PDB file of C-alpha atoms in Angstrom:
ATOM      1  CA  UNK A  26     -51.253 -89.978   9.034  1.00  0.00           C
ATOM      2  CA  UNK A  27     -53.587 -87.792  11.107  1.00  0.00           C
ATOM      3  CA  UNK A  28     -52.741 -84.808  13.595  1.00  0.00           C
ATOM      4  CA  UNK A  29     -53.201 -84.586  17.198  1.00  0.00           C
ATOM      5  CA  UNK A  30     -53.691 -81.725  18.961  1.00  0.00           C
ATOM      6  CA  UNK A  31     -51.608 -81.158  22.338  1.00  0.00           C
ATOM      7  CA  UNK A  32     -53.241 -79.437  25.408  1.00  0.00           C
ATOM      8  CA  UNK A  33     -49.759 -78.799  26.905  1.00  0.00           C
ATOM      9  CA  UNK A  34     -47.947 -76.281  29.524  1.00  0.00           C
ATOM     10  CA  UNK A  35     -49.014 -78.441  32.372  1.00  0.00           C
ATOM     11  CA  UNK A  36     -46.034 -78.597  33.088  1.00  0.00           C
ATOM     12  CA  UNK A  37     -43.722 -77.330  30.155  1.00  0.00           C
ATOM     13  CA  UNK A  38     -41.341 -80.023  30.683  1.00  0.00           C
ATOM     14  CA  UNK A  39     -43.811 -82.809  30.670  1.00  0.00           C
ATOM     15  CA  UNK A  40     -45.305 -81.676  27.455  1.00  0.00           C
ATOM     16  CA  UNK A  41     -41.601 -81.579  25.899  1.00  0.00           C
ATOM     17  CA  UNK A  42     -41.138 -85.021  26.978  1.00  0.00           C
ATOM     18  CA  UNK A  43     -44.572 -86.274  25.638  1.00  0.00           C
ATOM     19  CA  UNK A  44     -43.124 -84.685  22.157  1.00  0.00           C
ATOM     20  CA  UNK A  45     -39.752 -86.666  22.522  1.00  0.00           C
ATOM     21  CA  UNK A  46     -41.771 -89.985  23.348  1.00  0.00           C
ATOM     22  CA  UNK A  47     -43.534 -89.434  20.399  1.00  0.00           C
ATOM     23  CA  UNK A  48     -40.903 -88.928  18.317  1.00  0.00           C
ATOM     24  CA  UNK A  49     -39.300 -91.869  19.903  1.00  0.00           C
ATOM     25  CA  UNK A  50     -42.342 -94.182  19.059  1.00  0.00           C
ATOM     26  CA  UNK A  51     -41.841 -93.899  15.456  1.00  0.00           C
ATOM     27  CA  UNK A  52     -39.326 -96.074  12.859  1.00  0.00           C
ATOM     28  CA  UNK A  53     -38.647 -93.258  10.484  1.00  0.00           C
ATOM     29  CA  UNK A  54     -36.014 -92.692   7.619  1.00  0.00           C
ATOM     30  CA  UNK A  55     -37.399 -89.088   7.300  1.00  0.00           C
ATOM     31  CA  UNK A  56     -38.859 -85.931   8.519  1.00  0.00           C
ATOM     32  CA  UNK A  57     -42.354 -86.943   6.925  1.00  0.00           C
ATOM     33  CA  UNK A  58     -42.616 -90.369   8.472  1.00  0.00           C
ATOM     34  CA  UNK A  59     -43.274 -88.899  12.222  1.00  0.00           C
ATOM     35  CA  UNK A  60     -46.445 -88.090  13.234  1.00  0.00           C
ATOM     36  CA  UNK A  61     -48.097 -84.674  13.209  1.00  0.00           C
ATOM     37  CA  UNK A  62     -48.635 -83.023  16.395  1.00  0.00           C
ATOM     38  CA  UNK A  63     -50.060 -79.217  16.893  1.00  0.00           C
ATOM     39  CA  UNK A  64     -49.236 -78.491  20.233  1.00  0.00           C
ATOM     40  CA  UNK A  65     -50.423 -75.671  22.406  1.00  0.00           C
ATOM     41  CA  UNK A  66     -47.637 -74.665  25.190  1.00  0.00           C
ATOM     42  CA  UNK A  67     -49.960 -73.091  27.700  1.00  0.00           C
ATOM     43  CA  UNK A  68     -48.376 -72.509  30.912  1.00  0.00           C
ATOM     44  CA  UNK A  69     -50.542 -69.448  31.689  1.00  0.00           C
ATOM     45  CA  UNK A  70     -53.394 -72.375  32.381  1.00  0.00           C
ATOM     46  CA  UNK A  71     -54.559 -71.877  35.866  1.00  0.00           C
ATOM     47  CA  UNK A  72     -52.815 -74.270  38.498  1.00  0.00           C
ATOM     48  CA  UNK A  73     -54.785 -77.599  38.899  1.00  0.00           C
ATOM     49  CA  UNK A  74     -52.985 -77.326  42.420  1.00  0.00           C
ATOM     50  CA  UNK A  75     -54.868 -73.918  43.793  1.00  0.00           C
ATOM     51  CA  UNK A  76     -57.942 -74.565  42.026  1.00  0.00           C
ATOM     52  CA  UNK A  77     -58.303 -78.289  43.763  1.00  0.00           C
ATOM     53  CA  UNK A  78     -56.144 -78.779  46.488  1.00  0.00           C
ATOM     54  CA  UNK A  79     -56.303 -74.899  48.019  1.00  0.00           C
ATOM     55  CA  UNK A  80     -59.343 -73.588  46.869  1.00  0.00           C
ATOM     56  CA  UNK A  81     -60.107 -70.561  45.360  1.00  0.00           C
ATOM     57  CA  UNK A  82     -57.777 -70.815  42.567  1.00  0.00           C
ATOM     58  CA  UNK A  83     -59.095 -69.835  39.115  1.00  0.00           C
ATOM     59  CA  UNK A  84     -61.569 -72.652  37.173  1.00  0.00           C
ATOM     60  CA  UNK A  85     -58.737 -73.884  34.408  1.00  0.00           C
ATOM     61  CA  UNK A  86     -61.702 -75.659  32.596  1.00  0.00           C
ATOM     62  CA  UNK A  87     -62.753 -72.240  30.528  1.00  0.00           C
ATOM     63  CA  UNK A  88     -58.851 -72.182  29.309  1.00  0.00           C
ATOM     64  CA  UNK A  89     -58.614 -75.824  28.215  1.00  0.00           C
ATOM     65  CA  UNK A  90     -62.183 -75.347  26.761  1.00  0.00           C
ATOM     66  CA  UNK A  91     -60.501 -72.518  24.750  1.00  0.00           C
ATOM     67  CA  UNK A  92     -57.550 -74.260  23.709  1.00  0.00           C
ATOM     68  CA  UNK A  93     -58.861 -77.381  22.113  1.00  0.00           C
ATOM     69  CA  UNK A  94     -61.330 -74.784  19.948  1.00  0.00           C
ATOM     70  CA  UNK A  95     -58.075 -73.474  19.153  1.00  0.00           C
ATOM     71  CA  UNK A  96     -56.629 -76.589  18.639  1.00  0.00           C
ATOM     72  CA  UNK A  97     -59.292 -77.872  16.528  1.00  0.00           C
ATOM     73  CA  UNK A  98     -59.078 -74.235  14.163  1.00  0.00           C
ATOM     74  CA  UNK A  99     -55.423 -75.336  13.761  1.00  0.00           C
ATOM     75  CA  UNK A 100     -56.124 -78.537  12.194  1.00  0.00           C
ATOM     76  CA  UNK A 101     -55.863 -81.253  14.514  1.00  0.00           C
ATOM     77  CA  UNK A 102     -58.003 -84.297  13.970  1.00  0.00           C
ATOM     78  CA  UNK A 103     -58.132 -85.498  17.491  1.00  0.00           C
ATOM     79  CA  UNK A 104     -56.984 -84.099  21.105  1.00  0.00           C
ATOM     80  CA  UNK A 105     -54.424 -85.372  23.662  1.00  0.00           C
ATOM     81  CA  UNK A 106     -54.074 -83.924  27.458  1.00  0.00           C
ATOM     82  CA  UNK A 107     -50.641 -84.840  28.981  1.00  0.00           C
ATOM     83  CA  UNK A 108     -51.944 -83.665  32.499  1.00  0.00           C
ATOM     84  CA  UNK A 109     -53.276 -86.448  34.679  1.00  0.00           C
ATOM     85  CA  UNK A 110     -54.942 -83.679  37.474  1.00  0.00           C
ATOM     86  CA  UNK A 111     -56.252 -81.462  34.373  1.00  0.00           C
ATOM     87  CA  UNK A 112     -58.752 -84.513  33.387  1.00  0.00           C
ATOM     88  CA  UNK A 113     -60.894 -83.569  36.233  1.00  0.00           C
ATOM     89  CA  UNK A 114     -61.652 -80.708  33.518  1.00  0.00           C
ATOM     90  CA  UNK A 115     -61.943 -83.283  30.763  1.00  0.00           C
ATOM     91  CA  UNK A 116     -65.484 -82.991  30.067  1.00  0.00           C
ATOM     92  CA  UNK A 117     -65.032 -79.560  29.479  1.00  0.00           C
ATOM     93  CA  UNK A 118     -62.316 -80.333  26.804  1.00  0.00           C
ATOM     94  CA  UNK A 119     -64.533 -82.755  25.197  1.00  0.00           C
ATOM     95  CA  UNK A 120     -68.058 -80.643  25.167  1.00  0.00           C
ATOM     96  CA  UNK A 121     -65.632 -77.579  23.953  1.00  0.00           C
ATOM     97  CA  UNK A 122     -64.989 -79.536  20.188  1.00  0.00           C
ATOM     98  CA  UNK A 123     -66.343 -82.143  18.385  1.00  0.00           C
ATOM     99  CA  UNK A 124     -62.983 -83.910  18.174  1.00  0.00           C
ATOM    100  CA  UNK A 125     -62.388 -87.470  19.299  1.00  0.00           C
ATOM    101  CA  UNK A 126     -60.680 -86.777  22.937  1.00  0.00           C
ATOM    102  CA  UNK A 127     -57.448 -89.435  23.590  1.00  0.00           C
ATOM    103  CA  UNK A 128     -58.249 -90.259  27.346  1.00  0.00           C
ATOM    104  CA  UNK A 129     -55.139 -90.732  29.063  1.00  0.00           C
ATOM    105  CA  UNK A 130     -57.333 -91.965  32.239  1.00  0.00           C
ATOM    106  CA  UNK A 131     -58.757 -94.690  30.419  1.00  0.00           C
ATOM    107  CA  UNK A 132     -55.847 -95.885  27.903  1.00  0.00           C
ATOM    108  CA  UNK A 133     -53.739 -95.825  31.041  1.00  0.00           C
ATOM    109  CA  UNK A 134     -56.241 -98.164  33.189  1.00  0.00           C
ATOM    110  CA  UNK A 135     -57.070-100.535  29.907  1.00  0.00           C
ATOM    111  CA  UNK A 136     -53.086-101.230  30.088  1.00  0.00           C
ATOM    112  CA  UNK A 137     -53.159-101.843  33.747  1.00  0.00           C
ATOM    113  CA  UNK A 138     -55.959-104.053  33.719  1.00  0.00           C
ATOM    114  CA  UNK A 139     -54.504-106.014  30.665  1.00  0.00           C
ATOM    115  CA  UNK A 140     -50.901-106.338  32.798  1.00  0.00           C
ATOM    116  CA  UNK A 141     -53.431-108.085  35.318  1.00  0.00           C
ATOM    117  CA  UNK A 142     -52.512-105.167  37.909  1.00  0.00           C
ATOM    118  CA  UNK A 143     -55.011-105.302  40.818  1.00  0.00           C
ATOM    119  CA  UNK A 144     -53.614-102.994  43.644  1.00  0.00           C
ATOM    120  CA  UNK A 145     -51.792 -99.809  42.141  1.00  0.00           C
ATOM    121  CA  UNK A 146     -49.196 -97.431  43.837  1.00  0.00           C
ATOM    122  CA  UNK A 147     -51.024 -94.246  42.857  1.00  0.00           C
ATOM    123  CA  UNK A 148     -47.145 -91.829  41.926  1.00  0.00           C
ATOM    124  CA  UNK A 149     -49.722 -88.552  41.579  1.00  0.00           C
ATOM    125  CA  UNK A 150     -50.688 -85.423  42.770  1.00  0.00           C
ATOM    126  CA  UNK A 151     -52.476 -85.534  46.009  1.00  0.00           C
ATOM    127  CA  UNK A 152     -55.383 -83.968  43.711  1.00  0.00           C
ATOM    128  CA  UNK A 153     -56.103 -86.984  42.060  1.00  0.00           C
ATOM    129  CA  UNK A 154     -57.058 -88.474  45.351  1.00  0.00           C
ATOM    130  CA  UNK A 155     -58.940 -85.439  46.291  1.00  0.00           C
ATOM    131  CA  UNK A 156     -61.184 -85.363  43.298  1.00  0.00           C
ATOM    132  CA  UNK A 157     -61.290 -88.792  42.393  1.00  0.00           C
ATOM    133  CA  UNK A 158     -59.813 -88.665  38.954  1.00  0.00           C
ATOM    134  CA  UNK A 159     -59.084 -91.956  38.675  1.00  0.00           C
ATOM    135  CA  UNK A 160     -61.925 -93.198  40.501  1.00  0.00           C
ATOM    136  CA  UNK A 161     -64.208 -94.149  37.559  1.00  0.00           C
ATOM    137  CA  UNK A 162     -61.884 -95.092  35.286  1.00  0.00           C
ATOM    138  CA  UNK A 163     -60.316 -97.525  37.910  1.00  0.00           C
ATOM    139  CA  UNK A 164     -63.401 -98.945  39.168  1.00  0.00           C
ATOM    140  CA  UNK A 165     -64.139-100.046  35.467  1.00  0.00           C
ATOM    141  CA  UNK A 166     -61.296-102.275  35.344  1.00  0.00           C
ATOM    142  CA  UNK A 167     -61.440-103.681  38.530  1.00  0.00           C
ATOM    143  CA  UNK A 168     -58.372-101.495  39.786  1.00  0.00           C
ATOM    144  CA  UNK A 169     -57.758 -99.982  43.392  1.00  0.00           C
ATOM    145  CA  UNK A 170     -55.635 -97.179  44.099  1.00  0.00           C
ATOM    146  CA  UNK A 171     -53.093 -97.336  47.116  1.00  0.00           C
ATOM    147  CA  UNK A 172     -52.076 -94.063  48.169  1.00  0.00           C
ATOM    148  CA  UNK A 173     -48.833 -92.479  49.641  1.00  0.00           C
ATOM    149  CA  UNK A 174     -48.946 -91.888  53.450  1.00  0.00           C
ATOM    150  CA  UNK A 175     -47.211 -88.854  53.094  1.00  0.00           C
ATOM    151  CA  UNK A 176     -48.895 -86.016  50.502  1.00  0.00           C
ATOM    152  CA  UNK A 177     -46.926 -83.400  52.083  1.00  0.00           C
ATOM    153  CA  UNK A 178     -43.595 -85.367  50.091  1.00  0.00           C
ATOM    154  CA  UNK A 179     -45.244 -85.831  47.116  1.00  0.00           C
ATOM    155  CA  UNK A 180     -46.292 -82.345  46.234  1.00  0.00           C
ATOM    156  CA  UNK A 181     -42.988 -81.207  47.449  1.00  0.00           C
ATOM    157  CA  UNK A 182     -41.251 -83.331  44.801  1.00  0.00           C
ATOM    158  CA  UNK A 183     -43.809 -81.987  42.326  1.00  0.00           C
ATOM    159  CA  UNK A 184     -43.170 -78.627  42.850  1.00  0.00           C
ATOM    160  CA  UNK A 185     -40.139 -78.881  43.090  1.00  0.00           C
ATOM    161  CA  UNK A 186     -40.005 -80.344  39.410  1.00  0.00           C
ATOM    162  CA  UNK A 187     -41.863 -77.383  38.226  1.00  0.00           C
ATOM    163  CA  UNK A 188     -39.669 -75.033  39.619  1.00  0.00           C
ATOM    164  CA  UNK A 189     -36.550 -76.266  37.876  1.00  0.00           C
ATOM    165  CA  UNK A 190     -34.907 -77.887  40.756  1.00  0.00           C
ATOM    166  CA  UNK A 191     -32.105 -80.525  40.228  1.00  0.00           C
ATOM    167  CA  UNK A 192     -33.711 -84.069  39.604  1.00  0.00           C
ATOM    168  CA  UNK A 193     -31.085 -86.191  40.973  1.00  0.00           C
ATOM    169  CA  UNK A 194     -31.915 -85.810  44.869  1.00  0.00           C
ATOM    170  CA  UNK A 195     -35.304 -85.921  43.769  1.00  0.00           C
ATOM    171  CA  UNK A 196     -35.579 -89.419  42.278  1.00  0.00           C
ATOM    172  CA  UNK A 197     -34.528 -91.398  45.663  1.00  0.00           C
ATOM    173  CA  UNK A 198     -37.035 -89.279  47.536  1.00  0.00           C
ATOM    174  CA  UNK A 199     -40.005 -90.250  44.827  1.00  0.00           C
ATOM    175  CA  UNK A 200     -38.803 -94.170  45.375  1.00  0.00           C
ATOM    176  CA  UNK A 201     -39.062 -94.122  49.177  1.00  0.00           C
ATOM    177  CA  UNK A 202     -42.775 -92.725  48.885  1.00  0.00           C
ATOM    178  CA  UNK A 203     -43.304 -95.689  46.553  1.00  0.00           C
ATOM    179  CA  UNK A 204     -41.611 -98.147  48.897  1.00  0.00           C
ATOM    180  CA  UNK A 205     -43.707 -97.158  51.252  1.00  0.00           C
ATOM    181  CA  UNK A 206     -46.832 -97.935  49.874  1.00  0.00           C
ATOM    182  CA  UNK A 207     -47.458-101.489  51.337  1.00  0.00           C
ATOM    183  CA  UNK A 208     -49.994-103.611  49.307  1.00  0.00           C
ATOM    184  CA  UNK A 209     -49.333-102.119  46.023  1.00  0.00           C
ATOM    185  CA  UNK A 210     -48.755-105.047  43.138  1.00  0.00           C
ATOM    186  CA  UNK A 211     -47.648-102.315  40.707  1.00  0.00           C
ATOM    187  CA  UNK A 212     -46.968 -98.497  40.422  1.00  0.00           C
ATOM    188  CA  UNK A 213     -48.438 -95.796  38.538  1.00  0.00           C
ATOM    189  CA  UNK A 214     -46.681 -92.916  37.488  1.00  0.00           C
ATOM    190  CA  UNK A 215     -49.933 -90.692  37.423  1.00  0.00           C
ATOM    191  CA  UNK A 216     -48.360 -87.206  37.299  1.00  0.00           C
ATOM    192  CA  UNK A 217     -46.480 -85.953  34.629  1.00  0.00           C
ATOM    193  CA  UNK A 218     -43.719 -84.239  36.461  1.00  0.00           C
ATOM    194  CA  UNK A 219     -43.037 -87.110  37.924  1.00  0.00           C
ATOM    195  CA  UNK A 220     -42.311 -89.018  34.421  1.00  0.00           C
ATOM    196  CA  UNK A 221     -39.066 -87.125  34.165  1.00  0.00           C
ATOM    197  CA  UNK A 222     -37.490 -89.282  37.083  1.00  0.00           C
ATOM    198  CA  UNK A 223     -39.037 -92.969  36.297  1.00  0.00           C
ATOM    199  CA  UNK A 224     -35.125 -94.224  36.338  1.00  0.00           C
ATOM    200  CA  UNK A 225     -35.513 -94.119  40.206  1.00  0.00           C
ATOM    201  CA  UNK A 226     -38.106 -96.851  39.951  1.00  0.00           C
ATOM    202  CA  UNK A 227     -35.808 -99.170  38.479  1.00  0.00           C
ATOM    203  CA  UNK A 228     -36.027-102.840  40.516  1.00  0.00           C
ATOM    204  CA  UNK A 229     -39.373-102.276  42.149  1.00  0.00           C
ATOM    205  CA  UNK A 230     -42.621-104.503  41.613  1.00  0.00           C
ATOM    206  CA  UNK A 231     -43.166-102.748  37.869  1.00  0.00           C
ATOM    207  CA  UNK A 232     -44.413 -99.735  37.071  1.00  0.00           C
ATOM    208  CA  UNK A 233     -46.271 -97.979  34.224  1.00  0.00           C
ATOM    209  CA  UNK A 234     -45.930 -94.132  33.042  1.00  0.00           C
ATOM    210  CA  UNK A 235     -49.521 -93.134  32.031  1.00  0.00           C
ATOM    211  CA  UNK A 236     -47.741 -90.853  29.953  1.00  0.00           C
ATOM    212  CA  UNK A 237     -46.443 -93.851  27.798  1.00  0.00           C
ATOM    213  CA  UNK A 238     -50.143 -94.973  27.571  1.00  0.00           C
ATOM    214  CA  UNK A 239     -51.373 -91.317  26.139  1.00  0.00           C
ATOM    215  CA  UNK A 240     -47.751 -91.628  23.710  1.00  0.00           C
ATOM    216  CA  UNK A 241     -49.281 -94.850  22.652  1.00  0.00           C
ATOM    217  CA  UNK A 242     -52.691 -93.951  22.452  1.00  0.00           C
ATOM    218  CA  UNK A 243     -51.661 -91.069  19.886  1.00  0.00           C
ATOM    219  CA  UNK A 244     -49.110 -93.033  17.841  1.00  0.00           C
ATOM    220  CA  UNK A 245     -52.342 -95.348  17.632  1.00  0.00           C
ATOM    221  CA  UNK A 246     -54.890 -92.408  16.325  1.00  0.00           C
ATOM    222  CA  UNK A 247     -52.254 -91.096  14.308  1.00  0.00           C
ATOM    223  CA  UNK A 248     -51.500 -94.196  12.296  1.00  0.00           C
ATOM    224  CA  UNK A 249     -54.894 -95.526  11.636  1.00  0.00           C
TER     225      UNK A 249
END
């Protein structure tokens, strides 16, 4: 098995959820059957929302680059980052380390294309739309994003998760945004804060969580 270094803390609960999902992806009889993860849980990564939406925030790129180097020194054999918006800075991570980078965006787009999805309802931070985080990989796979008409509400839900507010009232609000995205043939959970409430999406047109796509990529690399 090969170890994967996780650039985490964006947010902390999402990183823990990734670890839980990686555990769940393995049929284990003993501890040694599980994949080795080296996790850099760094909640001090500068806010992507402040940097990309509000302007004037500190650039997260140098911090992410330093984290990648820390993980390489610690013995990681590949890198993964469970934050969709932070993939705007993926080149800084790649350039800082010679390790393979398990790109959550590419893994997700390939999965959606294999499903036959075309118009993707984006349950994502408004920052991902603002800077076109998914534009290149979606175009390469023939996918078109459908964005919410109420970005303030989407951002409010994400901020509420980060603040530790109860999930029960947030799920129906997320579902309301999803239902309002006319023309979408598939929903994509493209913010790992929202990965904590995917139960609210049951009964819709079908949905994919980008975090699950990253988990599959981590498992494939680890067991290769």
